[in-house]
Short mmCIF file of C-alpha atoms in Angstrom, two decimals:
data_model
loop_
_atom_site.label_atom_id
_atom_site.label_comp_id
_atom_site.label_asym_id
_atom_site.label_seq_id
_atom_site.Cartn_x
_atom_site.Cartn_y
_atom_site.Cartn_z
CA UNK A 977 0.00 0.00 0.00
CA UNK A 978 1.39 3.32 -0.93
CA UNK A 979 1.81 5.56 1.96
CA UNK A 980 1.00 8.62 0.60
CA UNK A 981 -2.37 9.47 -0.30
CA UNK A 982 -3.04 8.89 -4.14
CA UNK A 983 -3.13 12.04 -6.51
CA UNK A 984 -6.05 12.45 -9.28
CA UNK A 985 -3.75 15.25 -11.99
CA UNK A 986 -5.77 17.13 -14.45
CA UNK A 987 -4.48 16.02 -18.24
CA UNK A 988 -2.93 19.58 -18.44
CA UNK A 989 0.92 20.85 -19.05
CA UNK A 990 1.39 20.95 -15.03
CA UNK A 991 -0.54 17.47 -14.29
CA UNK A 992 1.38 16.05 -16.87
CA UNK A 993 4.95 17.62 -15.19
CA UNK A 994 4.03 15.94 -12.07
CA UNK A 995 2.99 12.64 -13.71
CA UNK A 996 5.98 12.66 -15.85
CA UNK A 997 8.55 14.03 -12.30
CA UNK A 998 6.51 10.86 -10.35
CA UNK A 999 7.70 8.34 -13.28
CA UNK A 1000 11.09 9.85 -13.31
CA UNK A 1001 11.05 9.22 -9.70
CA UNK A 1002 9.94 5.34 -10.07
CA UNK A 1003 6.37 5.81 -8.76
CA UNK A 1004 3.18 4.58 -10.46
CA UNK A 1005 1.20 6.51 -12.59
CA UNK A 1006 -1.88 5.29 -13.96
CA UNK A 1007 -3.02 7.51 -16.90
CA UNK A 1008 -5.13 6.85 -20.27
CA UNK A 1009 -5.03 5.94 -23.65
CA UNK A 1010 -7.38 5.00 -26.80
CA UNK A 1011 -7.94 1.13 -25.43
CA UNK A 1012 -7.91 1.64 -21.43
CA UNK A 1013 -6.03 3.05 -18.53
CA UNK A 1014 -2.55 2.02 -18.20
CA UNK A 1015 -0.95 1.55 -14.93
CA UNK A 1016 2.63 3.13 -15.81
CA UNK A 1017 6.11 2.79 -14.65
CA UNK A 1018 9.94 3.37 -15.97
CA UNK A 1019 10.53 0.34 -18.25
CA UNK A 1020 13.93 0.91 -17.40
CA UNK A 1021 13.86 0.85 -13.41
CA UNK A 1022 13.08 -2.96 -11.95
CA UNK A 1023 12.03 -1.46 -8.67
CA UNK A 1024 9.32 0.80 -10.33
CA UNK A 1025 8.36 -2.07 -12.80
CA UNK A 1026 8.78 -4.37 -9.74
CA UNK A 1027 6.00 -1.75 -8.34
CA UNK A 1028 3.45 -2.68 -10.92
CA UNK A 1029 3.71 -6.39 -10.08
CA UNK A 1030 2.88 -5.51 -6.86
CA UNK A 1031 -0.01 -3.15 -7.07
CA UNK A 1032 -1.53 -5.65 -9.71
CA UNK A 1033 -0.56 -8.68 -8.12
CA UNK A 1034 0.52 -9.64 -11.73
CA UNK A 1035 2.01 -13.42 -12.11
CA UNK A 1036 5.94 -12.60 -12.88
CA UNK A 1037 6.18 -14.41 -16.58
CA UNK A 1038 3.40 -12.25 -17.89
CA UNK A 1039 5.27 -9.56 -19.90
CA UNK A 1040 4.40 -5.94 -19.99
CA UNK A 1041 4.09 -3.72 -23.10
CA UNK A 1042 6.06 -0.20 -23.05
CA UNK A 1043 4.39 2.38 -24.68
CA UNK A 1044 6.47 4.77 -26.44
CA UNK A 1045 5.91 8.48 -28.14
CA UNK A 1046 7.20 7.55 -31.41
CA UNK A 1047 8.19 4.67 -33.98
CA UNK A 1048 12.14 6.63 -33.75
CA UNK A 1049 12.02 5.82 -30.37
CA UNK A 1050 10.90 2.20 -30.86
CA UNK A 1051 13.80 1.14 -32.72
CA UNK A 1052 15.92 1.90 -30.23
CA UNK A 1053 14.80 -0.61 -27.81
CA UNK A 1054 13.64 -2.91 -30.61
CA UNK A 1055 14.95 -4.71 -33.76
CA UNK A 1056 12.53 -3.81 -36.45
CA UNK A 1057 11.93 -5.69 -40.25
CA UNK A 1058 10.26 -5.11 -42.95
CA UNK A 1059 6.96 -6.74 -41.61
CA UNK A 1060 7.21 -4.47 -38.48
CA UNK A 1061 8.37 -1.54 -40.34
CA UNK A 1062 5.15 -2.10 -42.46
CA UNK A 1063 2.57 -2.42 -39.38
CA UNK A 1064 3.90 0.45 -37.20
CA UNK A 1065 3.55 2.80 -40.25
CA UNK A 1066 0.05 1.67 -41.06
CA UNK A 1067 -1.56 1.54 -37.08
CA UNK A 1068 0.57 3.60 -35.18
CA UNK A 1069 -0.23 5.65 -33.00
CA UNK A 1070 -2.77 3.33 -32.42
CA UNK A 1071 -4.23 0.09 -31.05
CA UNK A 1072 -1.17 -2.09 -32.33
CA UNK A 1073 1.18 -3.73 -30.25
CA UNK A 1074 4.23 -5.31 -32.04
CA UNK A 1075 6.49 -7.81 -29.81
CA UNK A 1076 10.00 -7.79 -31.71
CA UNK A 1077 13.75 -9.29 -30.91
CA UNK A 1078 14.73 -6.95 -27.80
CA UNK A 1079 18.30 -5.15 -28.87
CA UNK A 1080 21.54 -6.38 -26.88
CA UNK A 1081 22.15 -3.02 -25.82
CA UNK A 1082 18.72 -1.55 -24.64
CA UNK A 1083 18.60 -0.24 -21.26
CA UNK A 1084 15.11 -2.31 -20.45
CA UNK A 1085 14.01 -3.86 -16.72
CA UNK A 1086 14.02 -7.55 -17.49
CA UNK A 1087 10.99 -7.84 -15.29
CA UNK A 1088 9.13 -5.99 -18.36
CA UNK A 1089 10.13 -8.82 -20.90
CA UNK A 1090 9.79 -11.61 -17.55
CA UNK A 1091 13.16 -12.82 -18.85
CA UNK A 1092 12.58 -13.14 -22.79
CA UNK A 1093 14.47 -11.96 -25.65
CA UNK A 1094 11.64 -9.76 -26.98
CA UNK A 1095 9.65 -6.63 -26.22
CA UNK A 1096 6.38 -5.82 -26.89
CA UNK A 1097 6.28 -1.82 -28.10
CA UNK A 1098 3.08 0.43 -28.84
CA UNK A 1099 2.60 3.70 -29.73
CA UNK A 1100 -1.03 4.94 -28.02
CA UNK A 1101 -3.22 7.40 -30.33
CA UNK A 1102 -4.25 9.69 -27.22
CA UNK A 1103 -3.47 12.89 -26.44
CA UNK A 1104 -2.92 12.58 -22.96
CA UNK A 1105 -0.85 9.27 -23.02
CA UNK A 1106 1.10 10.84 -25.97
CA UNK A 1107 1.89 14.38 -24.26
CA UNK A 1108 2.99 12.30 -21.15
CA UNK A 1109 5.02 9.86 -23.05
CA UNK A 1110 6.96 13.26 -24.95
CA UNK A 1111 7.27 15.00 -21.72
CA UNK A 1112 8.98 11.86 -19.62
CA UNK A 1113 10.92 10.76 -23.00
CA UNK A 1114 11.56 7.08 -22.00
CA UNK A 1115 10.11 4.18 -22.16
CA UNK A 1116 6.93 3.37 -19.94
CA UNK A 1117 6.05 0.40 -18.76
CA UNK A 1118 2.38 0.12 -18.86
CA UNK A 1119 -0.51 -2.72 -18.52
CA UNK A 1120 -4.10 -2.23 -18.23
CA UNK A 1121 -4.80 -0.91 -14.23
CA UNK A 1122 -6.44 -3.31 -12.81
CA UNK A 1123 -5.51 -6.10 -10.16
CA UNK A 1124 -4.34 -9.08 -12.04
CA UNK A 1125 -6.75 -11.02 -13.93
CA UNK A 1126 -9.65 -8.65 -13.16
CA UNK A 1127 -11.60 -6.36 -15.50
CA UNK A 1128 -9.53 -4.02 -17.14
CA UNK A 1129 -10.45 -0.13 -16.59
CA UNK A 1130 -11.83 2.48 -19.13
CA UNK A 1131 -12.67 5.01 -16.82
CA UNK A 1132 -10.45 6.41 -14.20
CA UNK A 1133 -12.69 5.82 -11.25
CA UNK A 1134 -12.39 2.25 -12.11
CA UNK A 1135 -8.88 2.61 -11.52
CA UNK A 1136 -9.39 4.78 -8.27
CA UNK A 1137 -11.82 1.44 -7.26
CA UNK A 1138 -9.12 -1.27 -7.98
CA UNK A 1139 -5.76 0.05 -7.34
CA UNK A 1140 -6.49 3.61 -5.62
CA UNK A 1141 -4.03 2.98 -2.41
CA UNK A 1142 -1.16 0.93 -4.11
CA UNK A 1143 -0.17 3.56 -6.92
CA UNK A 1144 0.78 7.04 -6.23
CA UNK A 1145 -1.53 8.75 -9.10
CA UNK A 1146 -3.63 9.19 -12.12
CA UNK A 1147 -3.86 11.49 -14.92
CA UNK A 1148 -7.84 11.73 -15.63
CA UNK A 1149 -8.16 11.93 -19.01
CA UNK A 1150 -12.00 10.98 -19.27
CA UNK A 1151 -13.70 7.45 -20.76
CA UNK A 1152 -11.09 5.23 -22.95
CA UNK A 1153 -12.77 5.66 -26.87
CA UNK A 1154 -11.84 2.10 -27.71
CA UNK A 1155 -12.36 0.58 -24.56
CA UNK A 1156 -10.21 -2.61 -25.74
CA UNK A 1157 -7.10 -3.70 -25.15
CA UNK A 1158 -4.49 -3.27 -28.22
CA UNK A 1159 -4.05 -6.19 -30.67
CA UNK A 1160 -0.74 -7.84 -30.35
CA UNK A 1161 1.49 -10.10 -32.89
CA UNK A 1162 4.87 -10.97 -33.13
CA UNK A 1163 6.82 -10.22 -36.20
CA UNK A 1164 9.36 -13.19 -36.41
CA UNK A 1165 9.64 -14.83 -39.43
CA UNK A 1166 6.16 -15.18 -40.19
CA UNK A 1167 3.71 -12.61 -38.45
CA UNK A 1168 1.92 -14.29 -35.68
CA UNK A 1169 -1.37 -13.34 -33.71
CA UNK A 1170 -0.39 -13.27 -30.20
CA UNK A 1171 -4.06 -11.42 -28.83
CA UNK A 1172 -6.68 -9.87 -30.92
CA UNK A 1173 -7.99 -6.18 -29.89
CA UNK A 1174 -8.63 -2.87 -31.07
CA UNK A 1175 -7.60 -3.53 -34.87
CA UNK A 1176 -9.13 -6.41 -36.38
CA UNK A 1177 -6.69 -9.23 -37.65
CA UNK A 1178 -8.62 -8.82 -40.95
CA UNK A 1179 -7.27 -4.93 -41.06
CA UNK A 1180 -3.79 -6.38 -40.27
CA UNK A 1181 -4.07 -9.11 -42.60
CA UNK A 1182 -4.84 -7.04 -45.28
CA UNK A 1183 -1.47 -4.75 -45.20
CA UNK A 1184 0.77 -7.29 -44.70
CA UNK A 1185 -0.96 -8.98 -47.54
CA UNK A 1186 -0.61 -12.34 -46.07
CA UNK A 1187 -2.52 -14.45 -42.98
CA UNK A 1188 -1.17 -14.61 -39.68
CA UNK A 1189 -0.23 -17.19 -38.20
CA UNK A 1190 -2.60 -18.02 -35.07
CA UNK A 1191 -1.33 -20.29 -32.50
CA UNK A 1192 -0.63 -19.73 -28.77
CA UNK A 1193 -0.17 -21.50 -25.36
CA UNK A 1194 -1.44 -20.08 -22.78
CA UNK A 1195 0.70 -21.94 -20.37
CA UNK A 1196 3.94 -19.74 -21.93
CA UNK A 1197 2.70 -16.67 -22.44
CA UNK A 1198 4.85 -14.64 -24.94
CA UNK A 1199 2.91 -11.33 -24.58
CA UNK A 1200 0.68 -9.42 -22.39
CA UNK A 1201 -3.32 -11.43 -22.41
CA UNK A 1202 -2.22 -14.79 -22.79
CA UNK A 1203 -3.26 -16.34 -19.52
CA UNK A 1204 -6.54 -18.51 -19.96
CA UNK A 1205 -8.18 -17.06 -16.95
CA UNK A 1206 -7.86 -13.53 -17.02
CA UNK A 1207 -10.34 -9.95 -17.41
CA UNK A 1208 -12.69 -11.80 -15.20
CA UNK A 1209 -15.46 -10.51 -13.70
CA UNK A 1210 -16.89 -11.51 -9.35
CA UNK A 1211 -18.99 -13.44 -11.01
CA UNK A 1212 -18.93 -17.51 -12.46
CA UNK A 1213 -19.33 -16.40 -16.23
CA UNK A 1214 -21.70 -18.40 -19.33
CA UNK A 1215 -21.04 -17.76 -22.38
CA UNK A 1216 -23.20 -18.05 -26.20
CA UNK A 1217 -26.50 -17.73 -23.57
CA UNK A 1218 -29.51 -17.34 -25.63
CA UNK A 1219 -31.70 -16.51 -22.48
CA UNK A 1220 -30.64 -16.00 -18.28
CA UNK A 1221 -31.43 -18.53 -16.49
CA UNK A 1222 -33.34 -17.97 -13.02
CA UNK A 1223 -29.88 -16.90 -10.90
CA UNK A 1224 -28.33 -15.34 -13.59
CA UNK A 1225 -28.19 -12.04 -14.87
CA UNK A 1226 -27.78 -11.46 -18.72
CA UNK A 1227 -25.33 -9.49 -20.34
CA UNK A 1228 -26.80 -8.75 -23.66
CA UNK A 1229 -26.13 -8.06 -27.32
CA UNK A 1230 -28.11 -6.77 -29.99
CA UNK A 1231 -32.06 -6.69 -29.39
CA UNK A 1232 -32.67 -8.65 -26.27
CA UNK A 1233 -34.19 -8.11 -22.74
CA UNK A 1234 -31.28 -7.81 -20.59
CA UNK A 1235 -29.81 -6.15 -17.43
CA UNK A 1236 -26.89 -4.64 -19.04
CA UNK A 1237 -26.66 -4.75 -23.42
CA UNK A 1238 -23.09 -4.31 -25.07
CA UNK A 1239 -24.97 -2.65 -28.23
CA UNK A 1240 -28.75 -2.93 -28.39
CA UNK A 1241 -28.10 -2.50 -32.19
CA UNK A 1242 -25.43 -4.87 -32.58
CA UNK A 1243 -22.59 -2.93 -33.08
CA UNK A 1244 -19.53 -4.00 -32.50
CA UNK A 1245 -17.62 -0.91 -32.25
CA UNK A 1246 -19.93 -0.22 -29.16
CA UNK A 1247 -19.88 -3.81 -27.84
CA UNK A 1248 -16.06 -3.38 -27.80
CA UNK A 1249 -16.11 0.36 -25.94
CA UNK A 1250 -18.54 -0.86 -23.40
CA UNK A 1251 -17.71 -4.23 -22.68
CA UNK A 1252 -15.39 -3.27 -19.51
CA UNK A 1253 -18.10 -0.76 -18.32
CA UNK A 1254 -20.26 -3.59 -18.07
CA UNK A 1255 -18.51 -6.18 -16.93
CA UNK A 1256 -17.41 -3.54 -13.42
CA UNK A 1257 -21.11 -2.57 -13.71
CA UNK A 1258 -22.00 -6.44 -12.95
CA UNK A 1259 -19.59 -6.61 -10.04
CA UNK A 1260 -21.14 -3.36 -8.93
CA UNK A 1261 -24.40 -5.04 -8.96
CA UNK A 1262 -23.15 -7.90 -6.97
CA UNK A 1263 -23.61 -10.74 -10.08
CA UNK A 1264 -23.40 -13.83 -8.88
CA UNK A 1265 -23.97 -15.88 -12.26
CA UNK A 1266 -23.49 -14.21 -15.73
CA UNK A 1267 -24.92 -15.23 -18.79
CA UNK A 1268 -23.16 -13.30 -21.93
CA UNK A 1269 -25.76 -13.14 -25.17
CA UNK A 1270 -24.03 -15.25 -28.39
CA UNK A 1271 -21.44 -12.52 -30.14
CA UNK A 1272 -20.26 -12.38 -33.43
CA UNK A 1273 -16.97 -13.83 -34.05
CA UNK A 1274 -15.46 -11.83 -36.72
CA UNK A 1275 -13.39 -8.39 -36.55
CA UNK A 1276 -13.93 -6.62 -33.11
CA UNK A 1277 -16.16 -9.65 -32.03
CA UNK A 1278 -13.24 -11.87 -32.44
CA UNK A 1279 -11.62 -9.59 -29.19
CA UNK A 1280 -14.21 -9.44 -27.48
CA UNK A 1281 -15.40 -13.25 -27.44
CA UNK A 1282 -11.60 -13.85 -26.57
CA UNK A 1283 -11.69 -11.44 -23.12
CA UNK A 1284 -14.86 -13.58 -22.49
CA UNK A 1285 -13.77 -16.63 -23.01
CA UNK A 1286 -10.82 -15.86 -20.63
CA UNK A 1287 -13.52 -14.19 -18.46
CA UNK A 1288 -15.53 -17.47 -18.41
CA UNK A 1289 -12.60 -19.32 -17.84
CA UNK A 1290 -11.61 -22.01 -14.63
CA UNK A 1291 -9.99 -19.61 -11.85
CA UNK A 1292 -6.49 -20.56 -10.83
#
């Protein structure tokens, strides 16, 4: 628990000073971009990174993804080739996260890469988590803040609800627009699919001009999401329900009669941006039993089905 008592910074030049003077420090700063709040610390300090496993409560062979204010800065931590050179100039900034060979002189915790030869890299498209990545110039550590395997946070309240007295603060920067974590493959020899996210595989299939490759074990997680039981809700979770049964409640999509609805139109854009809100929303409400309305399982729905599935998932 953090002794001092946690600070809420506007997303302005002086908020931003003391977010970026905290991080410089190797304190926690939880702050937001386009997919959700990111609980940040100096990639290159293992006490601060050491920090987030703490306040999360993270398992130490997930690795973390640094977000960075620019490709230039990218490729100095990271070995880029033509496939990644291809992918970072198409989606970033944006909800892309590429995990590439980690370069032999990069000044990099190893507790961000939990003892492998790669990184995984992003550029966020939002303001705020841009003009604090320019003003502290370095590489931040950042996943979603939220205690491990819980429901990731889109709004910085949630943050103030799950980790409020084990970081030191948060830049409020409003609702997350995306409200999905950031789609991550590894470019190796052939691109591979490591989590889908905020950019459809289609979208990513489509500039590379080939398929990805789509195989993972969630036992050896190479990359940030990989766990089987993870972004889970109080609540024992059903997926593909056509109705609730008597002791659960239903988390809808499209035109049903339900407690909560992702998108009462069946949108997936919307399904994606709420699906968070709703799943905290349920734990508000003290769910017990959760039955999740049948979801598409193409573009955005792909991402969501897979936080769901983990959701729904055995509990270690």
């Amino acid at each position: 628990m953090n002794p001092e008592p946690l600070r809420i910074l506007a997303p302005d030049a002086a908020g931003l000073s003391d977010a970026s003077a905290i991080l410089q420090a190797g304190g926690l700063v939880s702050f937001p971009t386009e997919t959700v709040y990111g609980l940040g610390a100096d990639a290159r300090n293992d006490t601060a990174v050491a920090g987030i496993y703490a306040a999360k409560g993270r398992p130490s062979f997930n690795p973390l993804i640094v977000h960075l204010p620019d490709q230039q800065m990218a490729e100095r931590y990271c070995v880029f080739n033509d496939d990644a050179r291809r992918l970072a100039g198409a989606f970033w900034p944006g909800a892309l996260t590429l995990v590439l060979p980690l370069k032999a002189d990069a000044v990099v915790s190893r507790l961000v890469t939990a003892g492998l030869d790669t990184l995984a890299v992003r550029v966020p498209d939002h303001k705020v988590a841009r003009a604090l990545l320019e003003a502290f110039n370095g590489p931040v550590a950042a996943p979603s803040a939220n205690p491990s395997g819980r429901v990731s946070p889109t709004k910085a309240a949630h943050v103030v609800a799950g980790l409020g007295d084990a970081i030191d603060a948060i830049v409020d920067g409003g609702d997350c627009p995306v409200g999905l974590e950031s789609t991550i493959v590894a470019c190796g020899d052939a691109p591979r699919l490591l989590r889908a996210g905020g950019i459809p595989a289609e979208a990513i299939e489509a500039c590379l001009g080939a398929p990805l490759v789509r195989s993972a074990d969630p036992a050896l997680p190479v990359a940030p999401g990989q766990l089987a039981s993870h972004y889970a809700p109080q609540g024992k979770v059903r997926l593909n329900a056509p109705y609730a049964k008597e002791d659960e409640v239903l988390l809808g999509f499209g035109p049903v009669d339900a407690a909560l609805n992702l998108s009462p139109s069946g949108d997936l854009v919307e399904a994606a941006a709420r699906l968070f809100a709703c799943l905290h929303e349920l734990d508000r409400m003290g769910a017990k039993s959760i039955a999740v309305s049948p979801i598409p399982d193409h573009g955005l729905g792909a991402a969501i089905n897979d936080r769901l599935r983990r959701a729904a998932a055995p509990r270690p």
